[in-house]
mmCIF file of C-alpha atoms in Angstrom:
data_model
loop_
_atom_site.group_PDB
_atom_site.id
_atom_site.type_symbol
_atom_site.label_atom_id
_atom_site.label_comp_id
_atom_site.label_asym_id
_atom_site.label_seq_id
_atom_site.Cartn_x
_atom_site.Cartn_y
_atom_site.Cartn_z
ATOM 1 C CA MET A 1 0.233 0.265 0.133
ATOM 2 C CA VAL A 2 1.194 3.234 -1.215
ATOM 3 C CA LYS A 3 1.707 5.714 2.107
ATOM 4 C CA SER A 4 0.101 8.692 0.028
ATOM 5 C CA TYR A 5 -2.969 6.595 -0.500
ATOM 6 C CA LEU A 6 -2.672 6.372 3.075
ATOM 7 C CA LYS A 7 -2.718 9.632 4.319
ATOM 8 C CA LEU A 8 -6.017 10.254 2.197
ATOM 9 C CA TYR A 9 -7.794 8.021 4.169
ATOM 10 C CA THR A 10 -6.217 7.731 6.835
ATOM 11 C CA GLY A 11 -8.514 10.919 8.946
ATOM 12 C CA PRO A 12 -11.612 10.259 7.720
ATOM 13 C CA VAL A 13 -10.858 6.240 9.511
ATOM 14 C CA LEU A 14 -9.857 8.021 12.803
ATOM 15 C CA PHE A 15 -12.694 9.855 13.112
ATOM 16 C CA LEU A 16 -15.322 6.679 12.362
ATOM 17 C CA LEU A 17 -13.127 4.924 14.994
ATOM 18 C CA LEU A 18 -13.803 8.387 17.529
ATOM 19 C CA LEU A 19 -17.610 7.671 16.710
ATOM 20 C CA LEU A 20 -17.413 3.717 17.395
ATOM 21 C CA ASP A 21 -15.148 4.629 20.495
ATOM 22 C CA THR A 22 -18.787 6.108 21.767
ATOM 23 C CA GLN A 23 -21.064 3.804 20.569
ATOM 24 C CA PHE A 24 -18.959 1.505 22.415
ATOM 25 C CA THR A 25 -18.169 2.995 25.481
ATOM 26 C CA ARG A 26 -22.714 3.666 25.469
ATOM 27 C CA ILE A 27 -23.234 -0.067 25.104
ATOM 28 C CA PHE A 28 -20.797 -1.342 27.464
ATOM 29 C CA GLU A 29 -22.522 1.180 30.167
ATOM 30 C CA THR A 30 -25.720 0.407 29.046
ATOM 31 C CA ILE A 31 -24.757 -3.784 29.329
ATOM 32 C CA THR A 32 -23.038 -2.935 33.048
ATOM 33 C CA GLN A 33 -26.446 -0.801 34.151
ATOM 34 C CA HIS A 34 -23.775 2.223 34.654
ATOM 35 C CA HIS A 35 -22.177 0.651 37.617
ATOM 36 C CA TYR A 36 -19.214 0.546 35.943
ATOM 37 C CA LEU A 37 -17.337 2.878 33.176
ATOM 38 C CA ALA A 38 -15.237 1.660 30.692
ATOM 39 C CA ASN A 39 -14.188 3.669 27.565
ATOM 40 C CA ALA A 40 -13.305 2.362 24.226
ATOM 41 C CA HIS A 41 -10.339 3.292 22.583
ATOM 42 C CA LEU A 42 -9.858 1.632 18.863
ATOM 43 C CA PHE A 43 -8.662 4.732 18.018
ATOM 44 C CA LEU A 44 -5.558 5.257 20.067
ATOM 45 C CA ILE A 45 -4.993 0.583 19.037
ATOM 46 C CA ALA A 46 -5.730 2.480 15.455
ATOM 47 C CA VAL A 47 -3.278 5.226 15.915
ATOM 48 C CA MET A 48 -0.887 3.020 17.657
ATOM 49 C CA VAL A 49 -0.606 1.017 14.170
ATOM 50 C CA CYS A 50 -0.818 4.600 12.102
ATOM 51 C CA CYS A 51 2.318 5.815 13.973
ATOM 52 C CA MET A 52 4.029 2.704 12.886
ATOM 53 C CA VAL A 53 3.787 3.649 9.139
ATOM 54 C CA LEU A 54 2.917 7.511 9.193
ATOM 55 C CA PRO A 55 5.080 10.637 9.323
ATOM 56 C CA ARG A 56 5.506 11.924 12.858
ATOM 57 C CA ARG A 57 3.836 15.778 11.424
ATOM 58 C CA TYR A 58 1.368 14.178 9.916
ATOM 59 C CA MET A 59 0.111 12.319 13.376
ATOM 60 C CA LEU A 60 0.659 14.996 15.644
ATOM 61 C CA ILE A 61 -1.821 17.054 12.856
ATOM 62 C CA ALA A 62 -4.435 14.766 12.700
ATOM 63 C CA GLY A 63 -4.233 14.207 16.453
ATOM 64 C CA THR A 64 -5.260 17.791 17.236
ATOM 65 C CA ILE A 65 -7.514 18.080 14.192
ATOM 66 C CA LEU A 66 -9.364 14.946 15.464
ATOM 67 C CA GLY A 67 -8.985 16.127 18.653
ATOM 68 C CA LEU A 68 -10.592 20.052 18.565
ATOM 69 C CA LEU A 69 -13.485 17.974 16.421
ATOM 70 C CA PHE A 70 -13.940 15.902 19.692
ATOM 71 C CA ASP A 71 -13.791 18.390 22.317
ATOM 72 C CA SER A 72 -16.317 20.831 20.181
ATOM 73 C CA TYR A 73 -18.656 18.019 19.367
ATOM 74 C CA TYR A 74 -18.577 16.194 23.200
ATOM 75 C CA ILE A 75 -17.106 17.688 25.790
ATOM 76 C CA GLY A 76 -17.972 21.852 24.535
ATOM 77 C CA ALA A 77 -14.659 23.056 25.950
ATOM 78 C CA ILE A 78 -11.553 23.159 23.644
ATOM 79 C CA GLY A 79 -8.516 21.691 24.962
ATOM 80 C CA ILE A 80 -8.561 18.291 26.870
ATOM 81 C CA TYR A 81 -8.942 16.153 23.848
ATOM 82 C CA THR A 82 -6.983 18.622 21.824
ATOM 83 C CA VAL A 83 -4.073 18.386 24.456
ATOM 84 C CA ALA A 84 -4.472 14.892 25.485
ATOM 85 C CA ILE A 85 -4.381 13.203 21.841
ATOM 86 C CA PRO A 86 -1.163 15.191 20.495
ATOM 87 C CA PHE A 87 0.252 14.312 23.931
ATOM 88 C CA VAL A 88 -0.088 10.045 23.842
ATOM 89 C CA ILE A 89 1.005 10.647 19.609
ATOM 90 C CA TRP A 90 3.932 12.273 20.531
ATOM 91 C CA LEU A 91 4.721 9.313 23.392
ATOM 92 C CA MET A 92 3.907 6.834 20.804
ATOM 93 C CA TYR A 93 6.964 7.757 18.406
ATOM 94 C CA LEU A 94 9.137 8.867 21.702
ATOM 95 C CA LEU A 95 8.511 5.408 22.605
ATOM 96 C CA ALA A 96 8.921 3.715 18.871
ATOM 97 C CA GLY A 97 12.610 4.410 19.498
ATOM 98 C CA VAL A 98 12.693 2.433 22.551
ATOM 99 C CA LEU A 99 10.923 -0.597 21.880
ATOM 100 C CA TYR A 100 10.570 -2.835 19.272
ATOM 101 C CA ARG A 101 7.173 -2.771 17.930
ATOM 102 C CA ASN A 102 5.430 -6.574 17.555
ATOM 103 C CA VAL A 103 1.976 -7.000 18.180
ATOM 104 C CA PHE A 104 3.766 -8.381 22.188
ATOM 105 C CA THR A 105 4.628 -5.373 22.959
ATOM 106 C CA MET A 106 1.767 -3.388 21.029
ATOM 107 C CA PHE A 107 -0.215 -5.251 23.599
ATOM 108 C CA PHE A 108 1.395 -3.959 27.048
ATOM 109 C CA GLY A 109 2.060 -0.359 25.220
ATOM 110 C CA THR A 110 -2.081 -0.312 25.094
ATOM 111 C CA ILE A 111 -2.072 -0.902 28.334
ATOM 112 C CA ILE A 112 0.454 1.861 28.989
ATOM 113 C CA PHE A 113 -0.936 4.562 26.195
ATOM 114 C CA ILE A 114 -4.448 3.891 27.261
ATOM 115 C CA THR A 115 -3.708 4.325 31.242
ATOM 116 C CA LEU A 116 -1.651 7.460 30.105
ATOM 117 C CA TYR A 117 -4.508 9.119 28.207
ATOM 118 C CA GLU A 118 -6.753 8.397 31.131
ATOM 119 C CA LEU A 119 -5.006 10.126 34.330
ATOM 120 C CA VAL A 120 -3.882 12.946 31.037
ATOM 121 C CA VAL A 121 -7.256 13.637 30.391
ATOM 122 C CA VAL A 122 -8.620 13.521 34.438
ATOM 123 C CA ALA A 123 -5.404 15.592 35.495
ATOM 124 C CA ILE A 124 -6.877 18.276 33.301
ATOM 125 C CA GLN A 125 -10.494 18.058 34.062
ATOM 126 C CA LEU A 126 -9.032 18.544 38.079
ATOM 127 C CA LEU A 127 -6.342 21.155 36.807
ATOM 128 C CA PHE A 128 -9.668 22.833 35.539
ATOM 129 C CA ASP A 129 -12.051 21.970 38.406
ATOM 130 C CA LEU A 130 -14.283 20.575 35.378
ATOM 131 C CA THR A 131 -15.391 17.457 37.574
ATOM 132 C CA SER A 132 -13.918 15.969 41.183
ATOM 133 C CA VAL A 133 -13.255 12.796 41.240
ATOM 134 C CA SER A 134 -12.334 10.156 43.802
ATOM 135 C CA MET A 135 -9.392 8.202 43.348
ATOM 136 C CA ASN A 136 -11.127 4.581 44.195
ATOM 137 C CA PHE A 137 -13.696 5.367 42.056
ATOM 138 C CA PHE A 138 -11.611 6.111 38.991
ATOM 139 C CA MET A 139 -9.348 3.065 39.546
ATOM 140 C CA ALA A 140 -12.196 0.652 40.166
ATOM 141 C CA ARG A 141 -14.785 1.321 38.543
ATOM 142 C CA PHE A 142 -13.147 3.498 35.150
ATOM 143 C CA LEU A 143 -9.933 2.520 34.427
ATOM 144 C CA GLY A 144 -9.696 -1.163 35.285
ATOM 145 C CA PRO A 145 -12.870 -1.759 33.171
ATOM 146 C CA THR A 146 -11.162 0.360 30.251
ATOM 147 C CA LEU A 147 -8.121 -1.601 30.271
ATOM 148 C CA LEU A 148 -10.118 -4.663 30.314
ATOM 149 C CA LEU A 149 -12.264 -3.740 27.434
ATOM 150 C CA ASN A 150 -9.427 -2.071 25.248
ATOM 151 C CA LEU A 151 -7.261 -5.259 25.557
ATOM 152 C CA VAL A 152 -10.527 -7.402 24.567
ATOM 153 C CA LEU A 153 -10.971 -4.701 21.358
ATOM 154 C CA PHE A 154 -7.117 -5.330 20.742
ATOM 155 C CA ILE A 155 -7.132 -8.711 20.252
ATOM 156 C CA LEU A 156 -10.319 -8.880 17.883
ATOM 157 C CA PHE A 157 -8.447 -5.661 15.808
ATOM 158 C CA ILE A 158 -5.091 -5.224 15.507
ATOM 159 C CA PHE A 159 -4.570 -7.948 12.515
ATOM 160 C CA PRO A 160 -7.673 -5.934 10.739
ATOM 161 C CA PHE A 161 -6.009 -2.195 11.572
ATOM 162 C CA LYS A 162 -2.653 -3.509 10.546
ATOM 163 C CA LYS A 163 -3.403 -4.992 7.434
ATOM 164 C CA LEU A 164 -5.656 -1.807 7.428
ATOM 165 C CA PHE A 165 -2.930 0.950 7.336
ATOM 166 C CA GLY A 166 0.011 -1.592 6.141
ATOM 167 C CA ALA A 167 1.900 -1.806 9.112
ATOM 168 C CA LYS A 168 4.546 -5.303 9.327
#
């Protein structure tokens, strides 16, 4: 697959994955009767694969634009995801030079990146006093189920994403 074609459809595909993430999140909340809150992050799993084949500049710009869209549509306050998404993309590129990228290390990278992503989002919200959250609730009823859900999604979608984005 030619990288020029990849750049044309990566942005729209990542945007659709953001929309799918919210749908999976709502389905999971309904299944657990709102007892557990788990955010699906197919978007971040796909970004991790895209970072293997696309240049850093492209991914940071795409992440910033998608963060702006996400903030304006879902949050209403621009800044939370506009900062969190490019930050995690930057970390992916930073660690790419250190870690050998295979499915096994990507599995554990998913745990690291999703944890950091959620911590950055909560930290920004706490910093600007947009929310108040107890650590017990955050760890037991949000972060734990989020990681579990996303590890299942990783197992189901890593090979289709690698094929879609032309990663080896």
